[in-house]
PDB file of C-alpha atoms in Angstrom:
ATOM      1  CA  UNK A   1      45.270 -38.527  19.094  1.00 53.00           C
ATOM      2  CA  UNK A   2      41.609 -39.382  19.433  1.00 57.00           C
ATOM      3  CA  UNK A   3      41.022 -35.887  20.751  1.00 57.00           C
ATOM      4  CA  UNK A   4      42.531 -33.998  17.877  1.00 57.00           C
ATOM      5  CA  UNK A   5      40.925 -36.752  15.749  1.00 56.00           C
ATOM      6  CA  UNK A   6      37.429 -35.453  17.035  1.00 56.00           C
ATOM      7  CA  UNK A   7      37.972 -32.068  16.926  1.00 57.00           C
ATOM      8  CA  UNK A   8      39.077 -32.373  13.124  1.00 55.00           C
ATOM      9  CA  UNK A   9      35.936 -34.200  12.451  1.00 53.00           C
ATOM     10  CA  UNK A  10      33.651 -31.585  14.170  1.00 56.00           C
ATOM     11  CA  UNK A  11      35.197 -28.598  12.266  1.00 55.00           C
ATOM     12  CA  UNK A  12      34.753 -30.567   8.624  1.00 58.00           C
ATOM     13  CA  UNK A  13      31.351 -30.797   9.850  1.00 50.00           C
ATOM     14  CA  UNK A  14      30.896 -27.559  10.883  1.00 50.00           C
ATOM     15  CA  UNK A  15      32.276 -26.277   7.826  1.00 49.00           C
ATOM     16  CA  UNK A  16      30.476 -28.444   5.713  1.00 49.00           C
ATOM     17  CA  UNK A  17      27.117 -27.331   7.692  1.00 49.00           C
ATOM     18  CA  UNK A  18      27.831 -23.789   6.366  1.00 55.00           C
ATOM     19  CA  UNK A  19      28.169 -24.296   2.635  1.00 56.00           C
ATOM     20  CA  UNK A  20      24.296 -25.418   2.027  1.00 69.00           C
ATOM     21  CA  UNK A  21      23.780 -27.796  -0.838  1.00 79.00           C
ATOM     22  CA  UNK A  22      20.455 -26.239  -2.288  1.00 84.00           C
ATOM     23  CA  UNK A  23      19.286 -22.523  -1.862  1.00 82.00           C
ATOM     24  CA  UNK A  24      16.886 -20.401  -2.798  1.00 88.00           C
ATOM     25  CA  UNK A  25      18.670 -18.096  -4.605  1.00 89.00           C
ATOM     26  CA  UNK A  26      22.039 -18.286  -6.235  1.00 89.00           C
ATOM     27  CA  UNK A  27      24.845 -17.252  -3.712  1.00 85.00           C
ATOM     28  CA  UNK A  28      26.837 -14.139  -4.573  1.00 85.00           C
ATOM     29  CA  UNK A  29      30.277 -14.399  -5.352  1.00 85.00           C
ATOM     30  CA  UNK A  30      32.979 -11.993  -6.933  1.00 83.00           C
ATOM     31  CA  UNK A  31      34.364 -12.359  -9.957  1.00 83.00           C
ATOM     32  CA  UNK A  32      38.303 -13.175 -10.463  1.00 86.00           C
ATOM     33  CA  UNK A  33      40.321  -9.751  -9.984  1.00 80.00           C
ATOM     34  CA  UNK A  34      40.970  -7.482 -13.208  1.00 80.00           C
ATOM     35  CA  UNK A  35      42.441  -3.979 -14.204  1.00 82.00           C
ATOM     36  CA  UNK A  36      40.513  -1.424 -15.133  1.00 84.00           C
ATOM     37  CA  UNK A  37      42.024   1.946 -17.084  1.00 87.00           C
ATOM     38  CA  UNK A  38      41.186   5.324 -15.256  1.00 88.00           C
ATOM     39  CA  UNK A  39      40.813   7.829 -17.714  1.00 91.00           C
ATOM     40  CA  UNK A  40      42.038  11.438 -16.139  1.00 91.00           C
ATOM     41  CA  UNK A  41      43.134  13.920 -18.886  1.00 92.00           C
ATOM     42  CA  UNK A  42      42.778  14.613 -22.449  1.00 92.00           C
ATOM     43  CA  UNK A  43      45.863  12.444 -23.341  1.00 93.00           C
ATOM     44  CA  UNK A  44      44.022   9.444 -22.356  1.00 94.00           C
ATOM     45  CA  UNK A  45      41.476  10.264 -24.926  1.00 94.00           C
ATOM     46  CA  UNK A  46      43.975  10.118 -27.691  1.00 95.00           C
ATOM     47  CA  UNK A  47      45.210   6.700 -26.301  1.00 94.00           C
ATOM     48  CA  UNK A  48      41.388   5.453 -26.284  1.00 94.00           C
ATOM     49  CA  UNK A  49      41.278   6.563 -29.934  1.00 95.00           C
ATOM     50  CA  UNK A  50      44.437   5.262 -31.208  1.00 95.00           C
ATOM     51  CA  UNK A  51      43.531   1.703 -29.860  1.00 94.00           C
ATOM     52  CA  UNK A  52      40.171   2.087 -31.654  1.00 94.00           C
ATOM     53  CA  UNK A  53      42.020   2.833 -35.191  1.00 95.00           C
ATOM     54  CA  UNK A  54      44.279   0.164 -34.248  1.00 93.00           C
ATOM     55  CA  UNK A  55      41.678  -2.139 -33.303  1.00 93.00           C
ATOM     56  CA  UNK A  56      39.810  -1.438 -36.662  1.00 92.00           C
ATOM     57  CA  UNK A  57      42.577  -1.303 -39.102  1.00 91.00           C
ATOM     58  CA  UNK A  58      42.472  -4.907 -40.133  1.00 90.00           C
ATOM     59  CA  UNK A  59      38.956  -4.682 -41.318  1.00 88.00           C
ATOM     60  CA  UNK A  60      38.888  -1.039 -42.666  1.00 89.00           C
ATOM     61  CA  UNK A  61      42.046  -2.194 -44.689  1.00 88.00           C
ATOM     62  CA  UNK A  62      39.742  -5.041 -46.493  1.00 85.00           C
ATOM     63  CA  UNK A  63      38.160  -2.068 -48.551  1.00 74.00           C
ATOM     64  CA  UNK A  64      40.681   0.414 -48.915  1.00 67.00           C
ATOM     65  CA  UNK A  65      38.345   2.763 -51.605  1.00 78.00           C
ATOM     66  CA  UNK A  66      35.854   3.472 -49.641  1.00 88.00           C
ATOM     67  CA  UNK A  67      35.857   6.848 -47.468  1.00 93.00           C
ATOM     68  CA  UNK A  68      35.481   7.058 -43.618  1.00 95.00           C
ATOM     69  CA  UNK A  69      33.248   9.155 -41.895  1.00 96.00           C
ATOM     70  CA  UNK A  70      33.482   9.523 -38.049  1.00 97.00           C
ATOM     71  CA  UNK A  71      29.965  10.205 -35.739  1.00 95.00           C
ATOM     72  CA  UNK A  72      29.841  10.321 -32.519  1.00 95.00           C
ATOM     73  CA  UNK A  73      26.360   9.251 -31.166  1.00 95.00           C
ATOM     74  CA  UNK A  74      25.970  11.565 -28.315  1.00 94.00           C
ATOM     75  CA  UNK A  75      26.847  14.887 -27.822  1.00 94.00           C
ATOM     76  CA  UNK A  76      29.593  15.630 -25.511  1.00 95.00           C
ATOM     77  CA  UNK A  77      33.407  17.405 -24.971  1.00 96.00           C
ATOM     78  CA  UNK A  78      34.763  13.852 -24.568  1.00 96.00           C
ATOM     79  CA  UNK A  79      33.109  12.555 -28.031  1.00 96.00           C
ATOM     80  CA  UNK A  80      34.270  15.626 -29.953  1.00 96.00           C
ATOM     81  CA  UNK A  81      37.869  14.779 -28.547  1.00 96.00           C
ATOM     82  CA  UNK A  82      37.955  11.241 -29.252  1.00 97.00           C
ATOM     83  CA  UNK A  83      36.197  12.088 -32.650  1.00 97.00           C
ATOM     84  CA  UNK A  84      39.335  14.421 -33.584  1.00 97.00           C
ATOM     85  CA  UNK A  85      41.943  11.881 -32.246  1.00 97.00           C
ATOM     86  CA  UNK A  86      40.346   9.089 -34.253  1.00 97.00           C
ATOM     87  CA  UNK A  87      40.194  11.596 -37.808  1.00 97.00           C
ATOM     88  CA  UNK A  88      43.810  12.289 -37.005  1.00 97.00           C
ATOM     89  CA  UNK A  89      45.052   8.397 -36.619  1.00 96.00           C
ATOM     90  CA  UNK A  90      42.930   7.544 -39.313  1.00 96.00           C
ATOM     91  CA  UNK A  91      44.545  10.007 -41.778  1.00 96.00           C
ATOM     92  CA  UNK A  92      48.030   9.157 -40.474  1.00 95.00           C
ATOM     93  CA  UNK A  93      47.126   5.653 -41.347  1.00 93.00           C
ATOM     94  CA  UNK A  94      46.412   6.550 -44.696  1.00 92.00           C
ATOM     95  CA  UNK A  95      42.642   6.088 -44.862  1.00 93.00           C
ATOM     96  CA  UNK A  96      40.147   8.494 -46.274  1.00 93.00           C
ATOM     97  CA  UNK A  97      38.032  10.661 -44.250  1.00 95.00           C
ATOM     98  CA  UNK A  98      35.618  12.951 -45.501  1.00 96.00           C
ATOM     99  CA  UNK A  99      33.743  15.812 -43.624  1.00 95.00           C
ATOM    100  CA  UNK A 100      30.417  14.870 -44.442  1.00 93.00           C
ATOM    101  CA  UNK A 101      28.386  11.801 -45.298  1.00 90.00           C
ATOM    102  CA  UNK A 102      28.728  10.808 -48.472  1.00 89.00           C
ATOM    103  CA  UNK A 103      27.297   8.106 -50.825  1.00 89.00           C
ATOM    104  CA  UNK A 104      29.109   4.751 -50.161  1.00 88.00           C
ATOM    105  CA  UNK A 105      31.183   5.613 -47.348  1.00 91.00           C
ATOM    106  CA  UNK A 106      31.505   3.489 -44.368  1.00 93.00           C
ATOM    107  CA  UNK A 107      30.411   5.211 -41.035  1.00 95.00           C
ATOM    108  CA  UNK A 108      32.378   5.064 -38.016  1.00 96.00           C
ATOM    109  CA  UNK A 109      29.894   5.282 -34.700  1.00 96.00           C
ATOM    110  CA  UNK A 110      31.309   6.069 -31.304  1.00 96.00           C
ATOM    111  CA  UNK A 111      29.117   5.394 -28.411  1.00 96.00           C
ATOM    112  CA  UNK A 112      29.790   6.370 -25.202  1.00 95.00           C
ATOM    113  CA  UNK A 113      26.961   5.010 -22.016  1.00 94.00           C
ATOM    114  CA  UNK A 114      28.128   6.474 -19.004  1.00 93.00           C
ATOM    115  CA  UNK A 115      26.756   4.807 -15.706  1.00 91.00           C
ATOM    116  CA  UNK A 116      26.881   5.707 -12.132  1.00 87.00           C
ATOM    117  CA  UNK A 117      27.028   2.952  -9.263  1.00 84.00           C
ATOM    118  CA  UNK A 118      26.590   3.270  -6.119  1.00 77.00           C
ATOM    119  CA  UNK A 119      28.527   5.697  -3.963  1.00 70.00           C
ATOM    120  CA  UNK A 120      29.522   3.581  -1.365  1.00 71.00           C
ATOM    121  CA  UNK A 121      30.538   0.570  -3.647  1.00 67.00           C
ATOM    122  CA  UNK A 122      33.668  -1.239  -1.941  1.00 67.00           C
ATOM    123  CA  UNK A 123      37.308  -0.045  -2.439  1.00 65.00           C
ATOM    124  CA  UNK A 124      40.059  -2.337  -2.904  1.00 65.00           C
ATOM    125  CA  UNK A 125      43.462  -1.914  -3.235  1.00 59.00           C
ATOM    126  CA  UNK A 126      46.298  -3.882  -5.258  1.00 56.00           C
ATOM    127  CA  UNK A 127      47.783  -6.602  -3.113  1.00 51.00           C
ATOM    128  CA  UNK A 128      51.312  -6.835  -4.405  1.00 50.00           C
ATOM    129  CA  UNK A 129      52.757  -4.164  -2.173  1.00 48.00           C
ATOM    130  CA  UNK A 130      54.097  -6.732   0.452  1.00 48.00           C
ATOM    131  CA  UNK A 131      55.853  -8.988  -1.518  1.00 48.00           C
ATOM    132  CA  UNK A 132      57.679  -6.415  -3.642  1.00 48.00           C
ATOM    133  CA  UNK A 133      58.705  -4.691  -0.552  1.00 46.00           C
ATOM    134  CA  UNK A 134      59.670  -8.552   1.264  1.00 47.00           C
ATOM    135  CA  UNK A 135      61.366  -8.845  -2.146  1.00 45.00           C
ATOM    136  CA  UNK A 136      63.724  -5.430  -1.934  1.00 45.00           C
ATOM    137  CA  UNK A 137      64.628  -6.146   1.812  1.00 45.00           C
ATOM    138  CA  UNK A 138      65.175  -9.643   0.936  1.00 41.00           C
ATOM    139  CA  UNK A 139      68.049  -8.561  -2.047  1.00 43.00           C
ATOM    140  CA  UNK A 140      69.648  -5.771   0.568  1.00 41.00           C
ATOM    141  CA  UNK A 141      70.438  -8.040   3.520  1.00 43.00           C
ATOM    142  CA  UNK A 142      73.918  -8.244   2.134  1.00 42.00           C
ATOM    143  CA  UNK A 143      74.615  -5.072   2.004  1.00 43.00           C
ATOM    144  CA  UNK A 144      76.511  -3.441   5.158  1.00 46.00           C
ATOM    145  CA  UNK A 145      74.336  -1.517   7.397  1.00 49.00           C
ATOM    146  CA  UNK A 146      76.309   1.808   7.910  1.00 54.00           C
ATOM    147  CA  UNK A 147      74.350   5.026   8.054  1.00 55.00           C
ATOM    148  CA  UNK A 148      74.804   5.959   4.831  1.00 54.00           C
ATOM    149  CA  UNK A 149      73.425   2.579   3.653  1.00 47.00           C
ATOM    150  CA  UNK A 150      70.344   3.223   5.555  1.00 52.00           C
ATOM    151  CA  UNK A 151      69.644   6.758   3.727  1.00 53.00           C
ATOM    152  CA  UNK A 152      70.569   4.951   0.695  1.00 56.00           C
ATOM    153  CA  UNK A 153      68.024   1.795   1.199  1.00 54.00           C
ATOM    154  CA  UNK A 154      65.617   4.385   2.331  1.00 56.00           C
ATOM    155  CA  UNK A 155      65.805   6.137  -1.064  1.00 53.00           C
ATOM    156  CA  UNK A 156      65.674   3.001  -2.874  1.00 52.00           C
ATOM    157  CA  UNK A 157      62.865   1.618  -1.196  1.00 54.00           C
ATOM    158  CA  UNK A 158      60.730   4.686  -1.904  1.00 50.00           C
ATOM    159  CA  UNK A 159      61.599   4.606  -5.470  1.00 52.00           C
ATOM    160  CA  UNK A 160      60.897   0.585  -5.488  1.00 49.00           C
ATOM    161  CA  UNK A 161      57.677   1.690  -3.665  1.00 48.00           C
ATOM    162  CA  UNK A 162      56.471   4.006  -6.233  1.00 53.00           C
ATOM    163  CA  UNK A 163      57.552   1.831  -9.166  1.00 45.00           C
ATOM    164  CA  UNK A 164      55.673  -0.956  -8.180  1.00 46.00           C
ATOM    165  CA  UNK A 165      52.529   0.883  -7.328  1.00 50.00           C
ATOM    166  CA  UNK A 166      52.538   3.683 -10.325  1.00 54.00           C
ATOM    167  CA  UNK A 167      50.182   1.556 -12.666  1.00 54.00           C
ATOM    168  CA  UNK A 168      47.684   2.046  -9.688  1.00 57.00           C
ATOM    169  CA  UNK A 169      45.057   5.044  -9.966  1.00 59.00           C
ATOM    170  CA  UNK A 170      45.195   6.864  -6.640  1.00 59.00           C
ATOM    171  CA  UNK A 171      42.021   7.930  -4.755  1.00 65.00           C
ATOM    172  CA  UNK A 172      38.918   5.859  -4.421  1.00 71.00           C
ATOM    173  CA  UNK A 173      37.675   3.692  -7.012  1.00 77.00           C
ATOM    174  CA  UNK A 174      35.350   6.036  -9.027  1.00 82.00           C
ATOM    175  CA  UNK A 175      31.346   5.358  -8.529  1.00 85.00           C
ATOM    176  CA  UNK A 176      31.250   6.264 -12.254  1.00 88.00           C
ATOM    177  CA  UNK A 177      32.276   4.312 -15.468  1.00 90.00           C
ATOM    178  CA  UNK A 178      32.033   4.474 -19.099  1.00 91.00           C
ATOM    179  CA  UNK A 179      31.083   2.053 -21.998  1.00 94.00           C
ATOM    180  CA  UNK A 180      32.910   2.987 -24.902  1.00 94.00           C
ATOM    181  CA  UNK A 181      31.742   1.438 -28.294  1.00 95.00           C
ATOM    182  CA  UNK A 182      33.139   2.033 -31.794  1.00 95.00           C
ATOM    183  CA  UNK A 183      31.688   0.493 -34.952  1.00 95.00           C
ATOM    184  CA  UNK A 184      31.866   0.343 -38.897  1.00 94.00           C
ATOM    185  CA  UNK A 185      28.653  -0.004 -40.524  1.00 92.00           C
ATOM    186  CA  UNK A 186      26.750   1.199 -43.478  1.00 89.00           C
ATOM    187  CA  UNK A 187      22.919   1.059 -44.188  1.00 87.00           C
ATOM    188  CA  UNK A 188      22.892  -2.484 -44.199  1.00 88.00           C
ATOM    189  CA  UNK A 189      25.187  -4.377 -41.492  1.00 92.00           C
ATOM    190  CA  UNK A 190      28.156  -3.728 -39.198  1.00 93.00           C
ATOM    191  CA  UNK A 191      31.502  -4.551 -40.503  1.00 92.00           C
ATOM    192  CA  UNK A 192      33.266  -4.431 -36.924  1.00 92.00           C
ATOM    193  CA  UNK A 193      32.773  -3.543 -33.396  1.00 93.00           C
ATOM    194  CA  UNK A 194      34.830  -3.122 -30.455  1.00 93.00           C
ATOM    195  CA  UNK A 195      33.715  -2.175 -26.833  1.00 94.00           C
ATOM    196  CA  UNK A 196      35.813  -1.012 -23.946  1.00 93.00           C
ATOM    197  CA  UNK A 197      34.937  -0.063 -20.401  1.00 93.00           C
ATOM    198  CA  UNK A 198      36.757   2.969 -18.302  1.00 93.00           C
ATOM    199  CA  UNK A 199      36.578   4.272 -14.823  1.00 89.00           C
ATOM    200  CA  UNK A 200      36.134   8.142 -15.092  1.00 90.00           C
ATOM    201  CA  UNK A 201      36.831  10.821 -12.430  1.00 89.00           C
ATOM    202  CA  UNK A 202      33.411  11.279 -10.309  1.00 87.00           C
ATOM    203  CA  UNK A 203      34.023  14.974 -10.398  1.00 90.00           C
ATOM    204  CA  UNK A 204      34.520  14.732 -14.479  1.00 91.00           C
ATOM    205  CA  UNK A 205      31.344  13.590 -15.542  1.00 90.00           C
ATOM    206  CA  UNK A 206      29.992  16.412 -17.258  1.00 93.00           C
ATOM    207  CA  UNK A 207      32.616  15.701 -20.070  1.00 94.00           C
ATOM    208  CA  UNK A 208      31.455  12.568 -20.826  1.00 93.00           C
ATOM    209  CA  UNK A 209      27.508  12.727 -19.893  1.00 90.00           C
ATOM    210  CA  UNK A 210      26.035  16.074 -18.929  1.00 87.00           C
ATOM    211  CA  UNK A 211      22.497  15.238 -18.170  1.00 86.00           C
ATOM    212  CA  UNK A 212      23.878  12.328 -15.771  1.00 82.00           C
ATOM    213  CA  UNK A 213      26.148  14.856 -14.213  1.00 83.00           C
ATOM    214  CA  UNK A 214      23.001  17.217 -13.752  1.00 83.00           C
ATOM    215  CA  UNK A 215      21.031  14.481 -12.248  1.00 83.00           C
ATOM    216  CA  UNK A 216      24.033  13.795  -9.900  1.00 75.00           C
ATOM    217  CA  UNK A 217      24.658  16.863  -8.491  1.00 75.00           C
ATOM    218  CA  UNK A 218      23.331  17.563  -5.347  1.00 73.00           C
ATOM    219  CA  UNK A 219      20.518  19.904  -4.838  1.00 72.00           C
ATOM    220  CA  UNK A 220      20.969  23.491  -4.303  1.00 66.00           C
ATOM    221  CA  UNK A 221      20.526  24.519  -0.656  1.00 70.00           C
ATOM    222  CA  UNK A 222      16.855  25.639   0.335  1.00 63.00           C
ATOM    223  CA  UNK A 223      16.707  29.635   0.448  1.00 64.00           C
ATOM    224  CA  UNK A 224      14.127  31.385   2.483  1.00 65.00           C
ATOM    225  CA  UNK A 225      12.994  35.090   1.402  1.00 65.00           C
ATOM    226  CA  UNK A 226      11.769  37.442   3.949  1.00 63.00           C
ATOM    227  CA  UNK A 227       9.906  40.518   3.330  1.00 64.00           C
ATOM    228  CA  UNK A 228      10.600  43.791   5.510  1.00 67.00           C
ATOM    229  CA  UNK A 229       7.203  46.156   6.010  1.00 68.00           C
ATOM    230  CA  UNK A 230       7.697  49.647   7.079  1.00 66.00           C
ATOM    231  CA  UNK A 231       4.941  50.418  10.159  1.00 60.00           C
TER     232      UNK A 231
END
């Protein structure tokens, strides 16, 4: 017992020594795990626009007599697509949306900022799969293990795997992300503002920021020119 106690004390002192009470700089630590949506289709732009309309609706209804004008702050395929979806959502909700800026109209600004992180950023995956599979195995233990059951269990297990993991986007964690802000304002002040962040496919950066896509594009291969002389 005394030997075990000494070992435990030594281990505790060793661990305590690893956690220094003081350091010249803050110790890097991770944020709690969160989910972030990945934009992969033009239909998702419509989902984003409808979310904007829902978030802005309560504020816009306080001034129902004022018309609205939607303006993307950056020229991009994404900006124009979201503008179209947002106008549709607002008109369907009963708001007056004008085609051109008008005196007294509230301006709805769409601001998109695309950022590119390191290409070798850490890759993490969901941790719920083993639990889901273990739960499925526990539920199926009371069933007779006939050959037909094995086939059925395999199908159900595959379906359960797809069901539990369908919410997670396939592939590596993208290096490009998009910060989307929608604001309601006039010449004097902001009335409402909402910001969301999304992953984007690295191959689709040009849809969101053509200038950034040009910077991230690999350099063209070097070429040599040869001159042929007649002798």
